[in-house]
Short mmCIF file of C-alpha atoms and ligand atoms in Angstrom, two decimals:
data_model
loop_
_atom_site.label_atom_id
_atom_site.label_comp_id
_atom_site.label_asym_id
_atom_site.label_seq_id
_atom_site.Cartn_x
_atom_site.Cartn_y
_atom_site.Cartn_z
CA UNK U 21 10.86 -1.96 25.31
CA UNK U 22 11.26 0.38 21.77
CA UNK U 23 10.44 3.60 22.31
CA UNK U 24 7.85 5.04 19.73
CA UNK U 25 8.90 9.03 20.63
CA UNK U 26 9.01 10.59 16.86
CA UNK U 27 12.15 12.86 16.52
CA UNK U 28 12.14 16.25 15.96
CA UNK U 29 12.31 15.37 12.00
CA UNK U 30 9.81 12.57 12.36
CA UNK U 31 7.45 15.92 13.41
CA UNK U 32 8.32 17.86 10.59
CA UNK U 33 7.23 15.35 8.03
CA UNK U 34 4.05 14.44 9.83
CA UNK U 35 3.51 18.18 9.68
CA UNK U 36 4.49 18.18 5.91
CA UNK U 37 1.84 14.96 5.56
CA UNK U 38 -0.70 16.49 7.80
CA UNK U 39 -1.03 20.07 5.31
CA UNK U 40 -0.66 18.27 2.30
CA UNK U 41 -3.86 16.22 3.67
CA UNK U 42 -5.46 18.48 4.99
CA UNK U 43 -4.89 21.25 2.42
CA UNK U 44 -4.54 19.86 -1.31
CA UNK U 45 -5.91 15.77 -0.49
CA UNK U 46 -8.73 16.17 1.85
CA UNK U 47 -10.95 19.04 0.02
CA UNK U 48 -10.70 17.05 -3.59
CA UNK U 49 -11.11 13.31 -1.77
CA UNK U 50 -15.29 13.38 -2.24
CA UNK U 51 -15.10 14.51 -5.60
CA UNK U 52 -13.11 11.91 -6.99
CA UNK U 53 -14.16 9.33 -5.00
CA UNK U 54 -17.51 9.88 -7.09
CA UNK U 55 -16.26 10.23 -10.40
CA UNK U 56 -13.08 7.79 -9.88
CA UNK U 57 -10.85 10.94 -11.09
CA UNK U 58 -7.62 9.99 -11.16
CA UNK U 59 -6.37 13.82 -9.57
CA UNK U 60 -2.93 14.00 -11.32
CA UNK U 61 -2.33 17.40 -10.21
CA UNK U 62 -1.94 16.11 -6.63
CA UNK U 63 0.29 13.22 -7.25
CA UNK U 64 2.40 15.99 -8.77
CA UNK U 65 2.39 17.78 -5.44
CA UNK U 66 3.28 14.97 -3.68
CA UNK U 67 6.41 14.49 -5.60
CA UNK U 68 7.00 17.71 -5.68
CA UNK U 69 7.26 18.15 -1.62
CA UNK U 70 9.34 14.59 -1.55
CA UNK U 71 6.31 12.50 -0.55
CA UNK U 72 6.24 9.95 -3.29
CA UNK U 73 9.55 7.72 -3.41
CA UNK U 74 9.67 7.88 0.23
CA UNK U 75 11.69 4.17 0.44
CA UNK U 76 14.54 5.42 -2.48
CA UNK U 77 17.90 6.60 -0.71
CA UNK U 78 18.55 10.11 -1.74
CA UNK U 79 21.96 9.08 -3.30
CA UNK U 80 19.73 8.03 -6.16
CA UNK U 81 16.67 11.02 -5.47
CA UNK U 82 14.73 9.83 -3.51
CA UNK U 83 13.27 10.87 -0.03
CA UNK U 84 15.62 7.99 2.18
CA UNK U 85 13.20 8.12 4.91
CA UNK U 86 13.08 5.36 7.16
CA UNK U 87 10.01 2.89 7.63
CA UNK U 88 8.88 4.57 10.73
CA UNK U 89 8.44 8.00 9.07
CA UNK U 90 7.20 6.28 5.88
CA UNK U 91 4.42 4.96 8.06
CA UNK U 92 4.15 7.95 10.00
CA UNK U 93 3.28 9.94 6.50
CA UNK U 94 0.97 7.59 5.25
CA UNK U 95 -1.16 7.19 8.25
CA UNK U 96 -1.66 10.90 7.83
CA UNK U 97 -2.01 10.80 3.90
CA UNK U 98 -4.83 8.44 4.29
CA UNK U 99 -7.01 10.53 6.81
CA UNK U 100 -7.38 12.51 4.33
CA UNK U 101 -8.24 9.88 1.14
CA UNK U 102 -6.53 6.27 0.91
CA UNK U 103 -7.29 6.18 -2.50
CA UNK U 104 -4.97 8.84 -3.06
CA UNK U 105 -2.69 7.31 -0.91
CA UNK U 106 -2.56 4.27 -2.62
CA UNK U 107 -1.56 5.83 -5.80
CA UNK U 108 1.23 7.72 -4.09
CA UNK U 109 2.45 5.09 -2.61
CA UNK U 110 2.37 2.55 -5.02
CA UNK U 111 5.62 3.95 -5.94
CA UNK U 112 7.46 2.45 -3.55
CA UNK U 113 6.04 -0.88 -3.39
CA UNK U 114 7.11 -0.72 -7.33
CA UNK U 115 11.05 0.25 -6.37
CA UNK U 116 11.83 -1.85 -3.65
CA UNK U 117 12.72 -4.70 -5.69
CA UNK U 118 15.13 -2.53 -7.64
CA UNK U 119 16.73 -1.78 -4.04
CA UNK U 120 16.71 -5.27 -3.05
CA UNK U 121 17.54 -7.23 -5.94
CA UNK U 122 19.55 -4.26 -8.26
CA UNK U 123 22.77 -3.67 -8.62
CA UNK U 124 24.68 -0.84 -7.92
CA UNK U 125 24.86 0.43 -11.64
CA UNK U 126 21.16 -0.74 -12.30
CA UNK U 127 19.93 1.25 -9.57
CA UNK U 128 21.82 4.82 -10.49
CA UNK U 129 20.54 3.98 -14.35
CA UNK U 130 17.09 3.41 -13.57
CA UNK U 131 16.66 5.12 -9.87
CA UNK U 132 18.07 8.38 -10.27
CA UNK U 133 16.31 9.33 -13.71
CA UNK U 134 13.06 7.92 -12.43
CA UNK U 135 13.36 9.90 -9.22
CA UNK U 136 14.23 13.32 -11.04
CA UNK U 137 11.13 14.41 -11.67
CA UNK U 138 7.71 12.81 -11.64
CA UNK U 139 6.93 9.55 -12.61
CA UNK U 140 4.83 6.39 -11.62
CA UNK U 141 5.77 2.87 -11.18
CA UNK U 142 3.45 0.17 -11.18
CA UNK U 143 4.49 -3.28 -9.41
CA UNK U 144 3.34 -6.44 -11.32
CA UNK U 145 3.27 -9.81 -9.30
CA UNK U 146 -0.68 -10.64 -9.25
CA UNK U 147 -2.52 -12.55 -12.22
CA UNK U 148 -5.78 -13.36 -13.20
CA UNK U 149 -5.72 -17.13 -12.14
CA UNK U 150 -2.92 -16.33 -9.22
CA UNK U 151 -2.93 -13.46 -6.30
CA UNK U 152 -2.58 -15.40 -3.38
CA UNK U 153 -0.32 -18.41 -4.56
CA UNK U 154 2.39 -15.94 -6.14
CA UNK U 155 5.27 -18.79 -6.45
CA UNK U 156 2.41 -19.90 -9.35
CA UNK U 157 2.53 -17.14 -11.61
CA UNK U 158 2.13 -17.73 -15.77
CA UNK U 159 3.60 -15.02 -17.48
CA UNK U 160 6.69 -16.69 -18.92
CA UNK U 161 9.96 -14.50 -19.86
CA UNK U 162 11.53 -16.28 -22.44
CA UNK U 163 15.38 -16.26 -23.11
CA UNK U 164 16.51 -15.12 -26.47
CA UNK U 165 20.08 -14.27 -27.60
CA UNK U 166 20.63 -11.03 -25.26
CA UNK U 167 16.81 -10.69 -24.22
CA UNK U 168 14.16 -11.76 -22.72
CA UNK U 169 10.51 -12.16 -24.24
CA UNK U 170 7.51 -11.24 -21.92
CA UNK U 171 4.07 -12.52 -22.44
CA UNK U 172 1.36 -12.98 -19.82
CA UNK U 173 -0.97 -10.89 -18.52
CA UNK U 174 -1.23 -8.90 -14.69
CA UNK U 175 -3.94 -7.65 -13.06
CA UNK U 176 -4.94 -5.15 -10.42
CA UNK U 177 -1.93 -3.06 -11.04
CA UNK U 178 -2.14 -0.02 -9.11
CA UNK U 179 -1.53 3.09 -11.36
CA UNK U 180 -0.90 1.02 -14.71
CA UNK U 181 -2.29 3.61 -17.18
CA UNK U 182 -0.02 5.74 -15.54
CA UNK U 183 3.18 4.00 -14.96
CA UNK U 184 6.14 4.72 -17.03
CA UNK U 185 8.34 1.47 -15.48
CA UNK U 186 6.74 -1.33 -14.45
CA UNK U 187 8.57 -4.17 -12.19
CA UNK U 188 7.55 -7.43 -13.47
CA UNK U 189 7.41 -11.20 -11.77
CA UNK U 190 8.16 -14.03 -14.64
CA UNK U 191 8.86 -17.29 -15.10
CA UNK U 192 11.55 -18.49 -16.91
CA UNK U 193 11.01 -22.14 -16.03
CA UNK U 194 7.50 -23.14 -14.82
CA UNK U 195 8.91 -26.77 -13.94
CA UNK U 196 11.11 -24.97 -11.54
CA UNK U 197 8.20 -23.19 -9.63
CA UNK U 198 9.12 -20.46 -7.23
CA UNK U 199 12.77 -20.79 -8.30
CA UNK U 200 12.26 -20.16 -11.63
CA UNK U 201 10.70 -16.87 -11.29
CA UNK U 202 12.93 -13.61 -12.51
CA UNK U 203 12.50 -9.98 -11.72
CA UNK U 204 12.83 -7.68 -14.23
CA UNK U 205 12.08 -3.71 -14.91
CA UNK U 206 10.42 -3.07 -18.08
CA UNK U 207 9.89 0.62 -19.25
CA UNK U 208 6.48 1.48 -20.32
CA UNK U 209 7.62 2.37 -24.26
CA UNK U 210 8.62 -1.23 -24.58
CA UNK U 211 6.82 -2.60 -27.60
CA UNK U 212 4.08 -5.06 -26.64
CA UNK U 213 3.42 -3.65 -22.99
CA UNK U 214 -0.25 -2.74 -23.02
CA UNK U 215 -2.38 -1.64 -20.10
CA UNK U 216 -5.73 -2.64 -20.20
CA UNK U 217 -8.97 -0.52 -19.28
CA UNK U 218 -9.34 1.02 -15.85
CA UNK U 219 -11.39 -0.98 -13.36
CA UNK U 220 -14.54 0.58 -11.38
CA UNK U 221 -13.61 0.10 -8.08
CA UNK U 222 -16.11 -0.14 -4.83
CA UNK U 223 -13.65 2.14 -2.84
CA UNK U 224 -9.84 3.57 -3.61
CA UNK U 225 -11.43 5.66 -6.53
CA UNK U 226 -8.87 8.27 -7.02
CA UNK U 227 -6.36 5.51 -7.22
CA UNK U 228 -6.34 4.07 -10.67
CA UNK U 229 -6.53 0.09 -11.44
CA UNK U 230 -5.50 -1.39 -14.83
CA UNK U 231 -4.34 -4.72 -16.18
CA UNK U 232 -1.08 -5.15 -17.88
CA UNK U 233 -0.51 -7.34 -20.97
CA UNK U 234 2.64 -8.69 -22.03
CA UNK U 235 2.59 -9.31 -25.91
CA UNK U 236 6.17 -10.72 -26.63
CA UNK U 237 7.63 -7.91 -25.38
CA UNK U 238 11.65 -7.85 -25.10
CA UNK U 239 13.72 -6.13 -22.74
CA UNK U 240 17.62 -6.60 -22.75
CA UNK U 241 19.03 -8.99 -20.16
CA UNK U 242 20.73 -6.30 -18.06
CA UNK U 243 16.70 -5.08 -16.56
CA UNK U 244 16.74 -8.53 -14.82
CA UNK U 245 16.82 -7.64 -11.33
CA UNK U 246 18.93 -10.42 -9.19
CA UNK U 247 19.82 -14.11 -10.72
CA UNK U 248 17.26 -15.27 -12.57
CA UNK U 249 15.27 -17.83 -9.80
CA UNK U 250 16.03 -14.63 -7.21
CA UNK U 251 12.12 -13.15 -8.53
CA UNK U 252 10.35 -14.84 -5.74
CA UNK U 253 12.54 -14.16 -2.79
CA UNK U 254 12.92 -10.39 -3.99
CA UNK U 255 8.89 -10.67 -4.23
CA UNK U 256 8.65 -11.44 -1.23
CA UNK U 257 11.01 -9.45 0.77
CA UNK U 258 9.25 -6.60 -1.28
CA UNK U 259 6.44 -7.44 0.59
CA UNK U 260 8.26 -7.38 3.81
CA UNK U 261 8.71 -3.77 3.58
CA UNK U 262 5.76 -2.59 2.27
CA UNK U 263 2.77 -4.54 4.37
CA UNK U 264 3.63 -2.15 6.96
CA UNK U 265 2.96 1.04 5.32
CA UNK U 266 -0.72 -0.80 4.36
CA UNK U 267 -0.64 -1.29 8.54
CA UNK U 268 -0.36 2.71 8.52
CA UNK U 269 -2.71 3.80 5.75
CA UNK U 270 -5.66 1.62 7.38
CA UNK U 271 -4.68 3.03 10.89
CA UNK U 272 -5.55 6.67 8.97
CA UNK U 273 -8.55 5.47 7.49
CA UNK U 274 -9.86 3.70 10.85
CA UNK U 275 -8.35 7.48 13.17
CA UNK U 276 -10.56 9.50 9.78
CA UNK U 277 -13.64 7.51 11.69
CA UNK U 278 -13.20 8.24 14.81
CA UNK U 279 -12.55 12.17 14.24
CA UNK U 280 -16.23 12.08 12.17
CA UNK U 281 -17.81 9.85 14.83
CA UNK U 282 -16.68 11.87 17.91
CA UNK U 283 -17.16 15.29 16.61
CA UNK U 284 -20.88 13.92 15.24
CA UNK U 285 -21.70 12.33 18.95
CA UNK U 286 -21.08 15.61 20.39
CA UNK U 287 -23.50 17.49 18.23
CA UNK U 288 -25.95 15.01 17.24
CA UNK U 289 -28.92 15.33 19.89
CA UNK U 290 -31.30 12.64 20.71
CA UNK U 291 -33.44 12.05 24.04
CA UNK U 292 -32.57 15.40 24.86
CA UNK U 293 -28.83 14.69 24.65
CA UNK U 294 -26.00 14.84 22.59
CA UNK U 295 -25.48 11.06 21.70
CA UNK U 296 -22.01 11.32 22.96
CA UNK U 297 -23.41 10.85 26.78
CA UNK U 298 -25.26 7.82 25.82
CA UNK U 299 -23.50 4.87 26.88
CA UNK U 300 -24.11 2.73 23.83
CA UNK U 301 -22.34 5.37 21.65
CA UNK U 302 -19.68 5.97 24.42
CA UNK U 303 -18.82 2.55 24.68
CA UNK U 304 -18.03 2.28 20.66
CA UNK U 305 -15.93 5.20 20.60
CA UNK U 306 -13.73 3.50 23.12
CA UNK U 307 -13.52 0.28 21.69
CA UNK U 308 -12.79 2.15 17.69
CA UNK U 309 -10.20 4.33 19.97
CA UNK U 310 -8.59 0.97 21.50
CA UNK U 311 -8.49 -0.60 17.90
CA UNK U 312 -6.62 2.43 16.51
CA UNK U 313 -3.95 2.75 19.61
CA UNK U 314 -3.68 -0.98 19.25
CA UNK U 315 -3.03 -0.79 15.28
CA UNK U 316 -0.59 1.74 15.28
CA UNK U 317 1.32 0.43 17.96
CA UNK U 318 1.65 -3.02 15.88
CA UNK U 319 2.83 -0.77 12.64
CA UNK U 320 5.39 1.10 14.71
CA UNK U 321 6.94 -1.82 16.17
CA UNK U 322 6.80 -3.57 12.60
CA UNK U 323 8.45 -0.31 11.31
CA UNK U 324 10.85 -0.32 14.10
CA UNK U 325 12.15 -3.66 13.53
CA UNK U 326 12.64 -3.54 9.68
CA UNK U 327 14.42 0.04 10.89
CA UNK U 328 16.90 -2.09 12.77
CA UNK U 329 17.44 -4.40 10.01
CA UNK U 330 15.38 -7.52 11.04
CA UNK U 331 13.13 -8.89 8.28
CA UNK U 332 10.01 -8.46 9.97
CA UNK U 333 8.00 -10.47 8.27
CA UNK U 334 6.23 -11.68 11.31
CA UNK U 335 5.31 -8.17 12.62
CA UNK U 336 4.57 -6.70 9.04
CA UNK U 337 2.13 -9.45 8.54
CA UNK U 338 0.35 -8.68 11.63
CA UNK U 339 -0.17 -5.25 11.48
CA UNK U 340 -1.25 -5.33 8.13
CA UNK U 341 -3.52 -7.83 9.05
CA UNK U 342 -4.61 -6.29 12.66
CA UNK U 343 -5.13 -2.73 10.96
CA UNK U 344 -6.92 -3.68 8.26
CA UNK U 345 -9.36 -5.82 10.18
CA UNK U 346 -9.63 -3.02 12.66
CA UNK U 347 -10.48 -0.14 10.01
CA UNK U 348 -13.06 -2.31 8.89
CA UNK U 349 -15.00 -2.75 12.54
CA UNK U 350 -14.21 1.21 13.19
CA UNK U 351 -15.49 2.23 10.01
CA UNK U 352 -18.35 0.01 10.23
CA UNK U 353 -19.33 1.54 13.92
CA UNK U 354 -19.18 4.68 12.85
CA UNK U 355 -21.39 4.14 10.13
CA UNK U 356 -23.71 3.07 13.35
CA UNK U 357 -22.68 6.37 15.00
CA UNK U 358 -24.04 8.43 12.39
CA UNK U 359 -27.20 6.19 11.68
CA UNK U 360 -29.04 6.32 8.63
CA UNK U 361 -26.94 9.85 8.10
CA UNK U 362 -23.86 7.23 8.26
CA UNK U 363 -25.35 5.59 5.08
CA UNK U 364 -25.71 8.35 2.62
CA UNK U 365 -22.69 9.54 0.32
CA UNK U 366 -23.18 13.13 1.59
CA UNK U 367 -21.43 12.27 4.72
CA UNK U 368 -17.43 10.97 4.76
CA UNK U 369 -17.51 7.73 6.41
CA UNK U 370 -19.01 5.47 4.21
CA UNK U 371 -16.37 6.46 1.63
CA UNK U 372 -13.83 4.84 5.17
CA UNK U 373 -16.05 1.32 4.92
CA UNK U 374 -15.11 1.15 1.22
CA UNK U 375 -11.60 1.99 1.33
CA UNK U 376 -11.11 0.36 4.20
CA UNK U 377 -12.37 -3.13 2.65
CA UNK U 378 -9.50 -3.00 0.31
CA UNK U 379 -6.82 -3.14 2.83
CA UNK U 380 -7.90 -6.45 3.82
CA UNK U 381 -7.32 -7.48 0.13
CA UNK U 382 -4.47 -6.47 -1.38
CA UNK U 383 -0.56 -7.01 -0.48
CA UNK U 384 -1.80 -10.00 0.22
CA UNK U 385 -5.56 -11.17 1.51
CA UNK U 386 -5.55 -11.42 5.33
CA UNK U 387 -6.31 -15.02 5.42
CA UNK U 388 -2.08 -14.87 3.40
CA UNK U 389 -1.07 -12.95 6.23
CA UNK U 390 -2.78 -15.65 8.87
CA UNK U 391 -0.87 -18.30 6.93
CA UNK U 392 2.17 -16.02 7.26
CA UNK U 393 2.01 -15.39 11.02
CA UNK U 394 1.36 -18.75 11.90
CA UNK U 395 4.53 -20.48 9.82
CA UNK U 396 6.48 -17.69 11.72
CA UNK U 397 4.82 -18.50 14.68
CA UNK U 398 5.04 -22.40 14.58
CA UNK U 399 8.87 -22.09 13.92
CA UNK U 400 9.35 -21.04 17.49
CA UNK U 401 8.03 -24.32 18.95
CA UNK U 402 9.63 -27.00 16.51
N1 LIG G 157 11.30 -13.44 2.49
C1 LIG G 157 12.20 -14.15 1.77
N2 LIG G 157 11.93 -15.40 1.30
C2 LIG G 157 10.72 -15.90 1.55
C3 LIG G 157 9.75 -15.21 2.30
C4 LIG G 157 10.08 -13.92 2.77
N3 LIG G 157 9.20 -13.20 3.47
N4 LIG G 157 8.64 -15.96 2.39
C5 LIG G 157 8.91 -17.11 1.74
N5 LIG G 157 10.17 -17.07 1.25
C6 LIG G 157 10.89 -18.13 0.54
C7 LIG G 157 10.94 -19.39 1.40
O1 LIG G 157 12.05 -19.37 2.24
C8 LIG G 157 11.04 -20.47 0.36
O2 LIG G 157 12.39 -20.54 -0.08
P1 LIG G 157 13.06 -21.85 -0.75
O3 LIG G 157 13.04 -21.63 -2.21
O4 LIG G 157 14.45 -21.87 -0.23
O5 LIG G 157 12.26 -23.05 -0.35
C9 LIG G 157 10.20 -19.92 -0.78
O6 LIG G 157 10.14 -18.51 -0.61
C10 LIG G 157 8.79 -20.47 -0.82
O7 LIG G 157 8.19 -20.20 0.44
P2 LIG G 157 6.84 -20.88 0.90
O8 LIG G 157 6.98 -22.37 0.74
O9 LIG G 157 6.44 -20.32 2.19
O10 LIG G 157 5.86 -20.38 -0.28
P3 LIG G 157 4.34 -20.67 -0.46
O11 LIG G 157 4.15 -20.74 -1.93
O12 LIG G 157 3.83 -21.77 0.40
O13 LIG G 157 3.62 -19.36 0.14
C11 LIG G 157 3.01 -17.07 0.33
C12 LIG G 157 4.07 -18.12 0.01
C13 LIG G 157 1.59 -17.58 0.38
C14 LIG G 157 3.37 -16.43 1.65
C15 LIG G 157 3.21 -16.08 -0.83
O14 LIG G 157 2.83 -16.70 -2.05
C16 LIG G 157 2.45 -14.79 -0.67
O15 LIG G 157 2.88 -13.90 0.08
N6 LIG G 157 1.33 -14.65 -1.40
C17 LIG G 157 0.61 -13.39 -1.41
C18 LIG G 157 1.12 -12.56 -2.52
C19 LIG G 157 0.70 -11.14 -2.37
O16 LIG G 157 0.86 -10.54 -1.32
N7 LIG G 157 0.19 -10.58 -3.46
C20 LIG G 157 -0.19 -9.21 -3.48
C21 LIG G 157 0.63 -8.51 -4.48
S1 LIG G 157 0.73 -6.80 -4.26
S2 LIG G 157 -1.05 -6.10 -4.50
#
């Protein structure tokens, strides 16, 4: 049976998280959740207090934390806003195929400037015509003499106006499907990268959302990342590592709804009675409070096998999945908690129902992650 104790240092950086939330995150989350600000100054905190390339070993300046404190800082970044969060972390999801699939000398030339001082990545697998069936993807890298040339176009890139590298999925031989894909990091000066216009977003607000056009745009052979059909396995052990984290930031959104729901039962009086002693509301808290122990018990022991060097697809699927699904249904009751009050944008938790909706989208739509878990399931029984 793993034991989910944190360490001493696990402590100290949910303590770091927990201010930064609380203290810089939390009082700015409204306000740019309303205007879709994209707050810049914060992201610059974040780096600042090592909370940003939290996957990166520090041989190349990063923060070298492991999964379970990755997930541990998340869950409290996204109490406070997970549109935030998702910009902060979007980081990492953008690096770990330079950790999986670079080599030694790419990842000192390209890590260890990147992690010196602030900058944002942006990862670019999903297309207009292909999220779900990745191995499908059109944007073609083409070779020439000692380059390659990119043209496509990728959408819902997290932090894409931003980004000054971008990791890009390509196909250098469409007949060859999935194996024909290539990684490759392309800096954002490259001639003929061009993000598109933000999107308006339901929830995630503060996070920003661009598409990313590839107009014959060459980058030298050595940013390939791998051999060039390795693109789709380094995709997808990408996604390995970072479903979990998603497992943690909806566990944060779905605890930020039961701390507003609880605290509101208790002083919110009706039939002479705070609603807290009403069974119908005491029964929902316990089945939101179930769904949260539940959730982040699935992301720990996803984050504590990838810690021990097991894939983990299986269990990063499922608590991806599980958490995200659960935010939803805790969101959505506490929402009911808080009535018609529950509805109106002065109060925090319909921002949760919004934010939360997301998580059951991207790194892959939960009915991917069903597909996932039952392939790794089935295997057990042929
Ligand atoms: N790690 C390493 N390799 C993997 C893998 C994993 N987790 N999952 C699959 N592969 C390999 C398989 O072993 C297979 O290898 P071969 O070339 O030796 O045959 C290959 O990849 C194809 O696998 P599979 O047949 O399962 O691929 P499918 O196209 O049927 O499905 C899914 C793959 C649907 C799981 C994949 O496309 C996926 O995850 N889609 C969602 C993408 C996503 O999350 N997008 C969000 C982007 S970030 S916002």
């Amino acid at each position: 049976m793993p034991d989910f104790s944190l360490t001493e240092e696990d402590r100290s950086l949910q303590d770091l998280a927990r201010k930064f939330a609380k203290g810089d995150m939390a009082p700015h989350a409204a306000e740019c959740d309303r205007a879709g600000r994209f707050p810049e100054e914060i992201y610059r905190k974040a780096f600042e207090l090592g909370l940003m390339n939290l996957n990166v070993p520090t041989e190349y300046g990063g923060s070298g934390l492991t999964l379970l404190q990755q997930c541990v800082i998340v869950e409290e970044l996204a109490h406070a806003c997970a549109g935030m969060t998702t910009s902060i972390i979007a980081n990492c999801l953008a690096l770990e195929p330079i950790l999986l699939g670079g080599s030694e000398e790419q990842k000192r030339a390209i890590l260890t400037p990147f992690c010196g001082s602030y900058h944002l990545a942006s990862f670019c697998l999903t297309e207009p015509a292909g999220g779900s069936d990745a191995g499908a993807i059109a944007t073609r890298a083409r070779p020439d003499g000692d380059s390659y040339v990119l043209s496509g176009e990728k959408c819902f890139i997290t932090n894409g106006p931003h980004a000054s590298l971008y990791t890009v999925f390509a196909s250098v031989d469409p007949a060859l499907k999935h194996r024909g894909i290539a990684a490759f990091v392309v800096p954002r000066g490259t001639p003929g990268v061009v993000p598109g216009r933000e999107e308006e977003k339901m929830g995630h607000r503060a996070s920003s959302t661009s598409t990313v056009r590839f107009e014959e745009a060459r980058i030298p052979k050595g940013n390939r990342l791998g051999a060039e059909g390795d693109g789709f396995s380094i995709a997808m052990r990408t996604l390995d590592q970072t479903r979990t984290p998603i497992g943690a930031l909806a566990t944060g959104i779905a605890q930020a709804a039961i701390d507003h729901a609880a605290a509101y039962s208790l002083k919110r009086q009706t039939f002479g009675k705070p609603i807290a002693e009403h069974q119908a509301i005491q029964f929902k808290l316990a089945d939101m409070a179930m769904k949260v122990a539940a959730s982040r018990l699935l992301t720990w022991q996803s984050a504590w096998t990838i810690d021990r060097g097991e894939r983990g697809t299986l269990e990063s699927s499922m608590a991806k999945c599980f958490a995200s699904d659960s935010a939803m249904r805790v969101a959505d009751e506490a929402i009911q908690i808080f009535g018609g009050y529950g509805y109106m944008k002065d109060y925090p938790v319909e921002k949760l129902l919004r934010d939360a909706k997301l998580a059951q989208i991207y790194e892959g739509a939960n009915e991917i992650q069903r597909i996932v878990i039952a392939k790794q399931l089935l295997k057990a029984y042929e």
